[in-house]
PDB file of C-alpha atoms and ligand atoms in Angstrom:
ATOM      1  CA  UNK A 268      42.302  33.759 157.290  1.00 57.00           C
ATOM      2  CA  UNK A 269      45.350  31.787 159.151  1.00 62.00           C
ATOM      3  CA  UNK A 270      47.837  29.770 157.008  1.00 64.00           C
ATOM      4  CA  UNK A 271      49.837  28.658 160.067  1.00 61.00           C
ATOM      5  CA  UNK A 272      53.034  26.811 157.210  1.00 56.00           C
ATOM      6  CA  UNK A 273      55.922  29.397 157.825  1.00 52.00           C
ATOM      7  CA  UNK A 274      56.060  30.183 153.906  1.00 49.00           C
ATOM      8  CA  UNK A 275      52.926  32.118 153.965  1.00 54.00           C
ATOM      9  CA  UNK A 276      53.777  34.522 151.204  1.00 53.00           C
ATOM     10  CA  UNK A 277      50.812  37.110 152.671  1.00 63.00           C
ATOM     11  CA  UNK A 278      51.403  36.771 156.124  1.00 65.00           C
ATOM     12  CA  UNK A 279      55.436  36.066 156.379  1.00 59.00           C
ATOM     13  CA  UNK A 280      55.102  32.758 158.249  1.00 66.00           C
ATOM     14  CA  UNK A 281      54.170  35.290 161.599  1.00 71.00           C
ATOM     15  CA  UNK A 282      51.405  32.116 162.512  1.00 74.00           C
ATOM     16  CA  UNK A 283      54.182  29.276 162.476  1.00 73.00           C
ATOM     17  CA  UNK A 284      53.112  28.240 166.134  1.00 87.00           C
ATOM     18  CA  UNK A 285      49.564  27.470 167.611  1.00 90.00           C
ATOM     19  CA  UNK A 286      49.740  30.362 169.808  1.00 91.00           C
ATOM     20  CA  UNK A 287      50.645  32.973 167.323  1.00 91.00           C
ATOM     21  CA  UNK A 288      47.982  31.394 165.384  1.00 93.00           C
ATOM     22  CA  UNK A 289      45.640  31.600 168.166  1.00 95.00           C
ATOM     23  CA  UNK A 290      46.535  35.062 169.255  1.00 95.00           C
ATOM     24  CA  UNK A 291      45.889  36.208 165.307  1.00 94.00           C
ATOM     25  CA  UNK A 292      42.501  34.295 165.548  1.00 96.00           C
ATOM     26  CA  UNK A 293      41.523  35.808 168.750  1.00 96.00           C
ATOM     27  CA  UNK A 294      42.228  39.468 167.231  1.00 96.00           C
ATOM     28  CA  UNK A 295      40.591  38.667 163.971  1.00 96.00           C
ATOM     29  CA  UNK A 296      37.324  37.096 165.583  1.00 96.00           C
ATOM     30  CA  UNK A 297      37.165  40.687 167.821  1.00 96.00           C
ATOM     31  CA  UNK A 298      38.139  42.556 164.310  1.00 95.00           C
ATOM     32  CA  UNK A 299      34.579  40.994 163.150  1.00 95.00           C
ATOM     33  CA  UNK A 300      35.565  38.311 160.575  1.00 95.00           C
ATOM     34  CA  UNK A 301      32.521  35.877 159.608  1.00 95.00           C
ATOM     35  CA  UNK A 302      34.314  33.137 158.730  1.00 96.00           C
ATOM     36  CA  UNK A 303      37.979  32.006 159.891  1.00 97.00           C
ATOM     37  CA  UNK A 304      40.009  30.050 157.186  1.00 96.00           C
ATOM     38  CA  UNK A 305      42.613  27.676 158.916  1.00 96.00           C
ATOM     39  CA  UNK A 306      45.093  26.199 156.271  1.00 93.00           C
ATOM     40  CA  UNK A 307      48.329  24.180 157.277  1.00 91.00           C
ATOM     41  CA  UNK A 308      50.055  24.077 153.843  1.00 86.00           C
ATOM     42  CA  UNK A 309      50.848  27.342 151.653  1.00 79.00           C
ATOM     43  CA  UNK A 310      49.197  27.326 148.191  1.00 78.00           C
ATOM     44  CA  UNK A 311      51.734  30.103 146.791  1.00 73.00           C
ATOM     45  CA  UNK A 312      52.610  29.509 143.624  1.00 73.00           C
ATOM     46  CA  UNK A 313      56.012  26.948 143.771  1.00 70.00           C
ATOM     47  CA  UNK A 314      54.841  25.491 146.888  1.00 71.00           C
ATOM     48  CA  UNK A 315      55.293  21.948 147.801  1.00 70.00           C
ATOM     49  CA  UNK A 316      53.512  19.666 149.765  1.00 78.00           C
ATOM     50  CA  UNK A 317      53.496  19.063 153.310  1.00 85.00           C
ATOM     51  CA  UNK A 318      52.303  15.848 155.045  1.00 90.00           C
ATOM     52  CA  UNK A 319      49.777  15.202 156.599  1.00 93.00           C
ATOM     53  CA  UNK A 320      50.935  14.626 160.010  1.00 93.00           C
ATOM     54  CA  UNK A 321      52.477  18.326 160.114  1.00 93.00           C
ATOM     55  CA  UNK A 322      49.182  19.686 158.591  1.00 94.00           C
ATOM     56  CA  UNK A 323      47.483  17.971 160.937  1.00 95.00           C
ATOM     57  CA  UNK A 324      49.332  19.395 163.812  1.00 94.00           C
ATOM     58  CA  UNK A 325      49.468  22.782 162.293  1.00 93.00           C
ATOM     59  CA  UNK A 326      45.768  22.808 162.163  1.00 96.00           C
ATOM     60  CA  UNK A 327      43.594  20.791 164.369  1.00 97.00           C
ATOM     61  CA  UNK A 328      45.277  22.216 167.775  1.00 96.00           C
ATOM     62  CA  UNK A 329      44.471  25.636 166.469  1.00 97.00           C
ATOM     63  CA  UNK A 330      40.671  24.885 164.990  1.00 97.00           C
ATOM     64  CA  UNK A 331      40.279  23.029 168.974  1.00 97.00           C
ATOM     65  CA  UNK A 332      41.732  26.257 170.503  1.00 97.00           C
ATOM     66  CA  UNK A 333      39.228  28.375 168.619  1.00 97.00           C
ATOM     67  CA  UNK A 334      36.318  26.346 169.708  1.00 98.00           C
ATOM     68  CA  UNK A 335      37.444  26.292 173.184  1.00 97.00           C
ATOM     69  CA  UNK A 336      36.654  30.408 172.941  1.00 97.00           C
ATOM     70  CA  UNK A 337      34.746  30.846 170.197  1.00 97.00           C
ATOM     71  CA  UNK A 338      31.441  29.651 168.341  1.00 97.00           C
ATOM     72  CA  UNK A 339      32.906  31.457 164.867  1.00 97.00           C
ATOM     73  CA  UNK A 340      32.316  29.617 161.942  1.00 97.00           C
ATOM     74  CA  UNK A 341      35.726  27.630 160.934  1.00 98.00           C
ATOM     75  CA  UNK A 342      36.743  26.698 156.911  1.00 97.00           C
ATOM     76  CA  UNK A 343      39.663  24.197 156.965  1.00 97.00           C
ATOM     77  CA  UNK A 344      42.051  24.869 154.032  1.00 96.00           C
ATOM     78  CA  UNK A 345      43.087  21.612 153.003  1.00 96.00           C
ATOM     79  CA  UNK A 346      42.806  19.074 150.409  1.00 93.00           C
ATOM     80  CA  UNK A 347      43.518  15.876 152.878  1.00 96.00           C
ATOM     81  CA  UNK A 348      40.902  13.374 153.529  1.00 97.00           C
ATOM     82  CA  UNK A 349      42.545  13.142 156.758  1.00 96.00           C
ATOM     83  CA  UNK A 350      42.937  16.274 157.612  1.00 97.00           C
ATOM     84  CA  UNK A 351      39.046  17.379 156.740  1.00 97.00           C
ATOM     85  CA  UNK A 352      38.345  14.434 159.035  1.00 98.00           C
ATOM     86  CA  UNK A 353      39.552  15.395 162.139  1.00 97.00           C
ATOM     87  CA  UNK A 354      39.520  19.210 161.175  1.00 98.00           C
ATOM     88  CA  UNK A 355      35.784  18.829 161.407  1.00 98.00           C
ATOM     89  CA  UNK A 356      35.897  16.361 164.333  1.00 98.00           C
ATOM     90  CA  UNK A 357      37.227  19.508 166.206  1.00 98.00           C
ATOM     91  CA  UNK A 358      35.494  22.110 165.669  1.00 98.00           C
ATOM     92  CA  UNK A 359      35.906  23.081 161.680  1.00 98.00           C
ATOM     93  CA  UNK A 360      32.413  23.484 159.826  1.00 98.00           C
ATOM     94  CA  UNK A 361      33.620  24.213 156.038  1.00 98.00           C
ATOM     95  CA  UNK A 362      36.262  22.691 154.088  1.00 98.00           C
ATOM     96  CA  UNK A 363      37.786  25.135 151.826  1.00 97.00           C
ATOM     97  CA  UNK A 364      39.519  22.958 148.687  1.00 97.00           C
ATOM     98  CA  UNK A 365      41.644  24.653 146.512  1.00 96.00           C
ATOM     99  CA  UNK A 366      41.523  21.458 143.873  1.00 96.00           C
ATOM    100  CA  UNK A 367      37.758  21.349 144.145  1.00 98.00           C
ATOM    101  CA  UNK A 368      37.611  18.232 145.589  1.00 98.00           C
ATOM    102  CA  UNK A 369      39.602  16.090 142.863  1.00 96.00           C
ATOM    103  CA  UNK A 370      42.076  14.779 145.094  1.00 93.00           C
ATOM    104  CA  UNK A 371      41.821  10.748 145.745  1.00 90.00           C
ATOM    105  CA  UNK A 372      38.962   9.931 148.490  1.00 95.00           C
ATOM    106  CA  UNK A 373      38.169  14.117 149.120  1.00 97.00           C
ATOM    107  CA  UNK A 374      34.900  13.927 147.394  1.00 98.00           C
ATOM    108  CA  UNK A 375      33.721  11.354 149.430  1.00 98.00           C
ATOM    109  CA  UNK A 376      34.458  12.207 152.530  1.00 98.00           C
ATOM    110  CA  UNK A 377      33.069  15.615 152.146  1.00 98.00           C
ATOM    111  CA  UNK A 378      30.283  13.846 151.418  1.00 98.00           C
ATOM    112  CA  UNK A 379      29.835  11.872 154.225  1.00 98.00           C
ATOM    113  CA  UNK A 380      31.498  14.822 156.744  1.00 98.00           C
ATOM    114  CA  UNK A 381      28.110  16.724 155.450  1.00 98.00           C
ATOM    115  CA  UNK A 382      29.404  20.139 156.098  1.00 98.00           C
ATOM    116  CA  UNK A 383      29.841  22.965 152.877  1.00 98.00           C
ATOM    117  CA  UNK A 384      32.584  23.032 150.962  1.00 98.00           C
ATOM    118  CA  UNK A 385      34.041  25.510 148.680  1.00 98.00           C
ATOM    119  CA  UNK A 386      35.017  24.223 144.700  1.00 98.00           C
ATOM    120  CA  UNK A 387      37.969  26.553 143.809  1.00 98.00           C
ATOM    121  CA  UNK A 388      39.359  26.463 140.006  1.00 98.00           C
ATOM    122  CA  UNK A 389      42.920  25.896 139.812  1.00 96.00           C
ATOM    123  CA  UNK A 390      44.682  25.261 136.665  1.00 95.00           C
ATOM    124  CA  UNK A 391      47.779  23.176 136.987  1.00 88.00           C
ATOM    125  CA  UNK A 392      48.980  22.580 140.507  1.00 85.00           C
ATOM    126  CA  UNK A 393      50.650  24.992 143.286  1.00 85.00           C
ATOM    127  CA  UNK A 394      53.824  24.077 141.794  1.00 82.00           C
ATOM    128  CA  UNK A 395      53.692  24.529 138.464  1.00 83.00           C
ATOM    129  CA  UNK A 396      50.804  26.833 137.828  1.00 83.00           C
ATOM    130  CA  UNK A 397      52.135  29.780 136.853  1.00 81.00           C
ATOM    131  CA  UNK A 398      54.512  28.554 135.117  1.00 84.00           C
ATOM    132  CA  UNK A 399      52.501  29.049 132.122  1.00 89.00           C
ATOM    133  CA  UNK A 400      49.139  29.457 132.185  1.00 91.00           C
ATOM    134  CA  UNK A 401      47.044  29.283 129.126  1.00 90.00           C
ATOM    135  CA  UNK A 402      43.190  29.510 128.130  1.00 96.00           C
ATOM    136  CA  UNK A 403      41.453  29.968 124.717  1.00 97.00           C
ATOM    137  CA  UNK A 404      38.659  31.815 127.142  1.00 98.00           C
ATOM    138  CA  UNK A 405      39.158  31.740 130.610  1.00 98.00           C
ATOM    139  CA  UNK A 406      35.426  32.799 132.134  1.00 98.00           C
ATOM    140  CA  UNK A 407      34.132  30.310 129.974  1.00 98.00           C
ATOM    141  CA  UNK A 408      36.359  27.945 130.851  1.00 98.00           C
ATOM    142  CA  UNK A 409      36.912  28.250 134.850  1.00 98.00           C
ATOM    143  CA  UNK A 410      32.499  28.556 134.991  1.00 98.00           C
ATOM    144  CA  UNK A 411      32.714  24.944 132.647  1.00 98.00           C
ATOM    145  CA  UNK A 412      34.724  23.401 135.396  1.00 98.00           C
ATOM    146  CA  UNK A 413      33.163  24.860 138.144  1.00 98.00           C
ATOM    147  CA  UNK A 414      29.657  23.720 136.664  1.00 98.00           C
ATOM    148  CA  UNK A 415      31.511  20.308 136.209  1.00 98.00           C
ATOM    149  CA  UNK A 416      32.368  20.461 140.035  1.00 98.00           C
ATOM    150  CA  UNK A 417      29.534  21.309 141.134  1.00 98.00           C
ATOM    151  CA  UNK A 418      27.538  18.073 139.032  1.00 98.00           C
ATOM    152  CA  UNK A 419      30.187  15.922 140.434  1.00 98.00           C
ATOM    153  CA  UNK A 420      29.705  17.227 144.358  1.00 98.00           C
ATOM    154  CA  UNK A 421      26.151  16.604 143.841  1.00 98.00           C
ATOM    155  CA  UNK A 422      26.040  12.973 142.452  1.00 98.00           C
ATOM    156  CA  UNK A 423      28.501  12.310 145.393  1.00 98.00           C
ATOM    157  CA  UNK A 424      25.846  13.450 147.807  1.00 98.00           C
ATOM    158  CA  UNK A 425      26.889  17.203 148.788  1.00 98.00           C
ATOM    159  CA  UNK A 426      23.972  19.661 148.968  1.00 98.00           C
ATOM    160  CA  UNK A 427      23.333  21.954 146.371  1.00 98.00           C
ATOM    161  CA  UNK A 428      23.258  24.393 149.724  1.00 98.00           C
ATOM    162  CA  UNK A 429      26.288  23.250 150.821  1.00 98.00           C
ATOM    163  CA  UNK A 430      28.371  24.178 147.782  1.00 98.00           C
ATOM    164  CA  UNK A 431      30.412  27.489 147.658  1.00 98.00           C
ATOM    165  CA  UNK A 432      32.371  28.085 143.926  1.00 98.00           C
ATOM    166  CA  UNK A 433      35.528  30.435 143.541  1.00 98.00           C
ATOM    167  CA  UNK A 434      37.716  31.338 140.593  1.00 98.00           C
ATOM    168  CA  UNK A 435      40.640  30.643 142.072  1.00 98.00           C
ATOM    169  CA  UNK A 436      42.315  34.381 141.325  1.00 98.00           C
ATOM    170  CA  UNK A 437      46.049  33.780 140.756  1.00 96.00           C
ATOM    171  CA  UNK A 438      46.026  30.365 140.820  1.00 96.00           C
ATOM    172  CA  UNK A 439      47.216  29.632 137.273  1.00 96.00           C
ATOM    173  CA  UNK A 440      46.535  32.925 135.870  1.00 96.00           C
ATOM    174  CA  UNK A 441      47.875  35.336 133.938  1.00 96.00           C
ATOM    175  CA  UNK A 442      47.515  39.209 135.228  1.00 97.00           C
ATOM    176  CA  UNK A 443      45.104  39.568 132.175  1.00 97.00           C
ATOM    177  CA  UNK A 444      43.283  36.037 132.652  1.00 98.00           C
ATOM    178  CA  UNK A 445      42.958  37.217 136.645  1.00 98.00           C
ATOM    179  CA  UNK A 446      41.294  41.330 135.275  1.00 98.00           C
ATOM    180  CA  UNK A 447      39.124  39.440 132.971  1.00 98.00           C
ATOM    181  CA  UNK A 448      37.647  37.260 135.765  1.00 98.00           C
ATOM    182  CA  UNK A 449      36.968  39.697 138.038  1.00 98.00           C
ATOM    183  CA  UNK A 450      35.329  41.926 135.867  1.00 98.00           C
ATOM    184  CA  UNK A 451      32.966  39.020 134.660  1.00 98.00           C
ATOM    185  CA  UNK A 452      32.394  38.061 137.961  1.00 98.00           C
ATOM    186  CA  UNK A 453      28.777  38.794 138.004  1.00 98.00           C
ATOM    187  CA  UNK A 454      28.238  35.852 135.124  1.00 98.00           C
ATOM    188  CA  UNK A 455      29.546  33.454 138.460  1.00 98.00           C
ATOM    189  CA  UNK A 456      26.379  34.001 139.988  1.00 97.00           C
ATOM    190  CA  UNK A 457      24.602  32.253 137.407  1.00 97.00           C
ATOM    191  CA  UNK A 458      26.256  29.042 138.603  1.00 98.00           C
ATOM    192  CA  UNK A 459      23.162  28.945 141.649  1.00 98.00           C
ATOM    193  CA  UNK A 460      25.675  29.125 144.244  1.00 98.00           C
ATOM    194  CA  UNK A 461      27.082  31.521 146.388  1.00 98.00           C
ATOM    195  CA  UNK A 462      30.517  32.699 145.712  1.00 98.00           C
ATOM    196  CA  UNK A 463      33.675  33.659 147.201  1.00 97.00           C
ATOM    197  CA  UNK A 464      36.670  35.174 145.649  1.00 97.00           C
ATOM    198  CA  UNK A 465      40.140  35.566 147.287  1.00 97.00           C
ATOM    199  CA  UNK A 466      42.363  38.668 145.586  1.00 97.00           C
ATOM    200  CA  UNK A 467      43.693  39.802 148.845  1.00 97.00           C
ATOM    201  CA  UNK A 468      47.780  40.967 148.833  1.00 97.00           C
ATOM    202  CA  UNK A 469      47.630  38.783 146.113  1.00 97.00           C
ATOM    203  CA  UNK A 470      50.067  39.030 143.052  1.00 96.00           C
ATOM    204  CA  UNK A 471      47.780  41.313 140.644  1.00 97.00           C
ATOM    205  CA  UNK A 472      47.975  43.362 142.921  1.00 98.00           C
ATOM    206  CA  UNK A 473      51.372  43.598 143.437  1.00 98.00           C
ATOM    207  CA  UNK A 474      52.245  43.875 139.692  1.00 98.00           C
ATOM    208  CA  UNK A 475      49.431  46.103 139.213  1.00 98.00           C
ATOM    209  CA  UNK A 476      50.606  48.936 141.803  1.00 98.00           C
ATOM    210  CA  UNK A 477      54.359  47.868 141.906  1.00 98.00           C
ATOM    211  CA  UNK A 478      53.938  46.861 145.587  1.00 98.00           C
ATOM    212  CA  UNK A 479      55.647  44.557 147.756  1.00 97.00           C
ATOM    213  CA  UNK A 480      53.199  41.952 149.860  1.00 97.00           C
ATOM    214  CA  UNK A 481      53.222  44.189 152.814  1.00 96.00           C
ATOM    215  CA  UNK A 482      52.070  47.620 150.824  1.00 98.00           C
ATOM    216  CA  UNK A 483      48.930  46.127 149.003  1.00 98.00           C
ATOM    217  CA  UNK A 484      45.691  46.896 151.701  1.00 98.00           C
ATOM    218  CA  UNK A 485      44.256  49.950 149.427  1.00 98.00           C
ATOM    219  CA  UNK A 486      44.591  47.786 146.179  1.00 98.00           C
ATOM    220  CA  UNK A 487      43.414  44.856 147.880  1.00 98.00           C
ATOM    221  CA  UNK A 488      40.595  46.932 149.626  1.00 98.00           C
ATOM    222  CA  UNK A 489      39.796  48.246 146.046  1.00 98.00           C
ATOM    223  CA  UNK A 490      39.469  44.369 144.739  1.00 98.00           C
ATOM    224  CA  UNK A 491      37.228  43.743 147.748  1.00 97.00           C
ATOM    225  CA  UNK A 492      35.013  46.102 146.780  1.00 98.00           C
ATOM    226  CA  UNK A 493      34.758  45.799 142.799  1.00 98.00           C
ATOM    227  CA  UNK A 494      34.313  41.824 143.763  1.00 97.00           C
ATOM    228  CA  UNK A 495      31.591  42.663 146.334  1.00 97.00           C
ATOM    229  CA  UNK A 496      29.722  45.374 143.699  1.00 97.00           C
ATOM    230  CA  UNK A 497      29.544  42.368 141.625  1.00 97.00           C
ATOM    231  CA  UNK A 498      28.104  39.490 143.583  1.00 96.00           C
ATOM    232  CA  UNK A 499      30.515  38.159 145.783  1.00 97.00           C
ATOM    233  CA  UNK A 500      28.944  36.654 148.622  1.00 97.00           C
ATOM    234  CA  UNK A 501      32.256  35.855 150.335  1.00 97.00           C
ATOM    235  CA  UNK A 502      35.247  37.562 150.312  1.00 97.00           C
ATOM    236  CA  UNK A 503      38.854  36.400 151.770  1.00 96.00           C
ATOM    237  CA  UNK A 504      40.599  38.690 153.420  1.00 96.00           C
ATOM    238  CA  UNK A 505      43.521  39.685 155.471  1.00 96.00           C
ATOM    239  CA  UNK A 506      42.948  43.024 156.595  1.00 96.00           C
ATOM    240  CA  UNK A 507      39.291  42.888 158.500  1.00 96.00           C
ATOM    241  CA  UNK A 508      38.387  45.701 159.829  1.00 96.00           C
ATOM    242  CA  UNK A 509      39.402  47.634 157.164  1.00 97.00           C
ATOM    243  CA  UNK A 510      37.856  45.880 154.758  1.00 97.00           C
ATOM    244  CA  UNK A 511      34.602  45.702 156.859  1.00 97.00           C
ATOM    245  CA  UNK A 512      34.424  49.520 156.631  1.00 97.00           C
ATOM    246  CA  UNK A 513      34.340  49.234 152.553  1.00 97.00           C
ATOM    247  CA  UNK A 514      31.959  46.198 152.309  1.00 97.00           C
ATOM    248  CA  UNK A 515      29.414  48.163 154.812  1.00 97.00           C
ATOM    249  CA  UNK A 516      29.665  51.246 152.294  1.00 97.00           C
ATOM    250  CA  UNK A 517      28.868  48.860 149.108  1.00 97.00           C
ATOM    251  CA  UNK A 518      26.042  47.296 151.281  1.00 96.00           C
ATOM    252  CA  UNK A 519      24.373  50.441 152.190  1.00 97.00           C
ATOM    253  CA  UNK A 520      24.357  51.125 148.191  1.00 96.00           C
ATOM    254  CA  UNK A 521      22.869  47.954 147.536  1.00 94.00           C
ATOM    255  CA  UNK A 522      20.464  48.216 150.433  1.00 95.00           C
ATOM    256  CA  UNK A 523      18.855  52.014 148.901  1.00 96.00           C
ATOM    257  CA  UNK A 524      15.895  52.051 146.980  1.00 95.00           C
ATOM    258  CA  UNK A 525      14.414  54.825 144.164  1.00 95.00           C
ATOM    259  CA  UNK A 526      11.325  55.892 146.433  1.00 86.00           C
TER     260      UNK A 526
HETATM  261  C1  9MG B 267      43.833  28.972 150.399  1.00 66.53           C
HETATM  262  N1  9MG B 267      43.561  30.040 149.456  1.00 66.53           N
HETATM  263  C2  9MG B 267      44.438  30.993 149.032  1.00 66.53           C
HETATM  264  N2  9MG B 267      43.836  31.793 148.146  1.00 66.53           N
HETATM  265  C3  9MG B 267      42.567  31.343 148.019  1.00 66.53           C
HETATM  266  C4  9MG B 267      41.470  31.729 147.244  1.00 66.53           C
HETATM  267  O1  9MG B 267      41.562  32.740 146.397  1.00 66.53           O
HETATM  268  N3  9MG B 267      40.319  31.054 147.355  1.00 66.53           N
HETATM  269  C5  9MG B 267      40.232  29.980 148.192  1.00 66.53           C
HETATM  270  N4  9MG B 267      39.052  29.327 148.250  1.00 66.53           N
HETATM  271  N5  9MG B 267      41.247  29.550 148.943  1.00 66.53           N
HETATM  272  C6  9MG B 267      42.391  30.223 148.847  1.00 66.53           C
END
């Protein structure tokens, strides 16, 4: 993934400009990453807005760049009408929306934009969310409102096979509420969708191993792998080709057969 805002808590703001950005996709694209994620405004928790001129710019010149190399499907990390607009326009072919599509007019033009679309569960907003975060049972309730989601997407005229769900790990969630949704993350694939998780250099992590952001690849590996062992069909990453190496390990497991 790219977040090209210069708060990126994973990647230290190193994308800031269109052709760091660009040299990063370039060398993730050769690394072997499926998908590229291109987001313009950081979704750490306490971050603020941006608008959506400077998303725009941080984004579209970057999503036209890659298409002007590069056939690699693109996910466009926003929650901006606008921005999904012309994100698609140049070249993106998945919006990734951390609010699940509830923002004014996103639902709709998703809909009409006809490309997938990932519902993540967020509780609270990027701002406040972990300020205190609070469930009576959090599987039950993140699948609820990603079965919700998915209804809603639906009746607005999105695919079933164009919808994508995700937990939303860390975003407004407790270390504990985070373990316990990973380790039911197999109960996700009941939803009829495929999944993708995001746990990489994240937080848990972090307060999990003691780690700083830039000392987290094994335990973010590690996550990668539990997540993929259980179902996840997508998993967002930082570190590719490492992570490659792990996922091909848990595929040949999955792959052999008692004779
Ligand atoms: C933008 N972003 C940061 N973390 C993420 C996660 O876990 N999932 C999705 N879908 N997007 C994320």
């Amino acid at each position: 993934m790219i977040n090209t805002t210069p708060d990126s808590f994973s990647d230290g703001g190193r994308y800031d400009t269109t052709e760091n950005a660009f040299r990063h996709a370039r060398q993730l694209i050769d690394d072997g990453v499926d998908i590229l994620d291109v987001g313009g405004e950081s979704t750490r928790p306490g971050s603020r807005n941006v608008d959506l001129d400077e998303e725009r710019e941080r984004t579209v010149p970057l999503i036209k760049a890659v298409r002007g190399v590069s056939d690699i499907p693109i996910s466009i990390d926003t929650n901006k009408p606008g921005v999904m607009q012309q994100a698609v326009e140049a070249g993106a072919t998945l919006i990734n929306s951390i609010w699940a599509l509830q923002l004014e007019n996103s639902l709709e033009v998703a809909a009409e934009l006809g490309v997938p679309v990932c519902l993540m569960h967020m509780q609270g907003t990027p701002e406040t969310m972990q300020k205190n975060p609070s469930y009576t049972d959090v599987v039950a309730e993140v699948m609820d409102f990603l079965r919700q989601r998915i209804d809603v997407a639906i009746k607005a005229g999105i695919k079933q096979s164009n919808i994508i769900v995700d937990p939303g790990f860390g975003f407004g969630k407790t270390l504990q509420h985070n373990l316990l949704l990973l380790k039911s993350l197999a109960k996700f694939k009941t939803l009829g969708v495929p999944l993708l998780v995001g746990l990489s250099r994240k937080r848990m992590i972090g307060t999990i191993l003691d780690k700083p952001v830039d000392q987290r690849l094994y335990g973010s590996i590690a996550t990668a792998v539990i997540a993929a062992m259980l179902g996840a069909d997508i998993i967002r990453v930082h570190d590719v080709p490492q992570t490659l190496d792990a996922i091909a390990m848990v595929n040949a497991l999955n792959e052999t057969e008692f004779e």
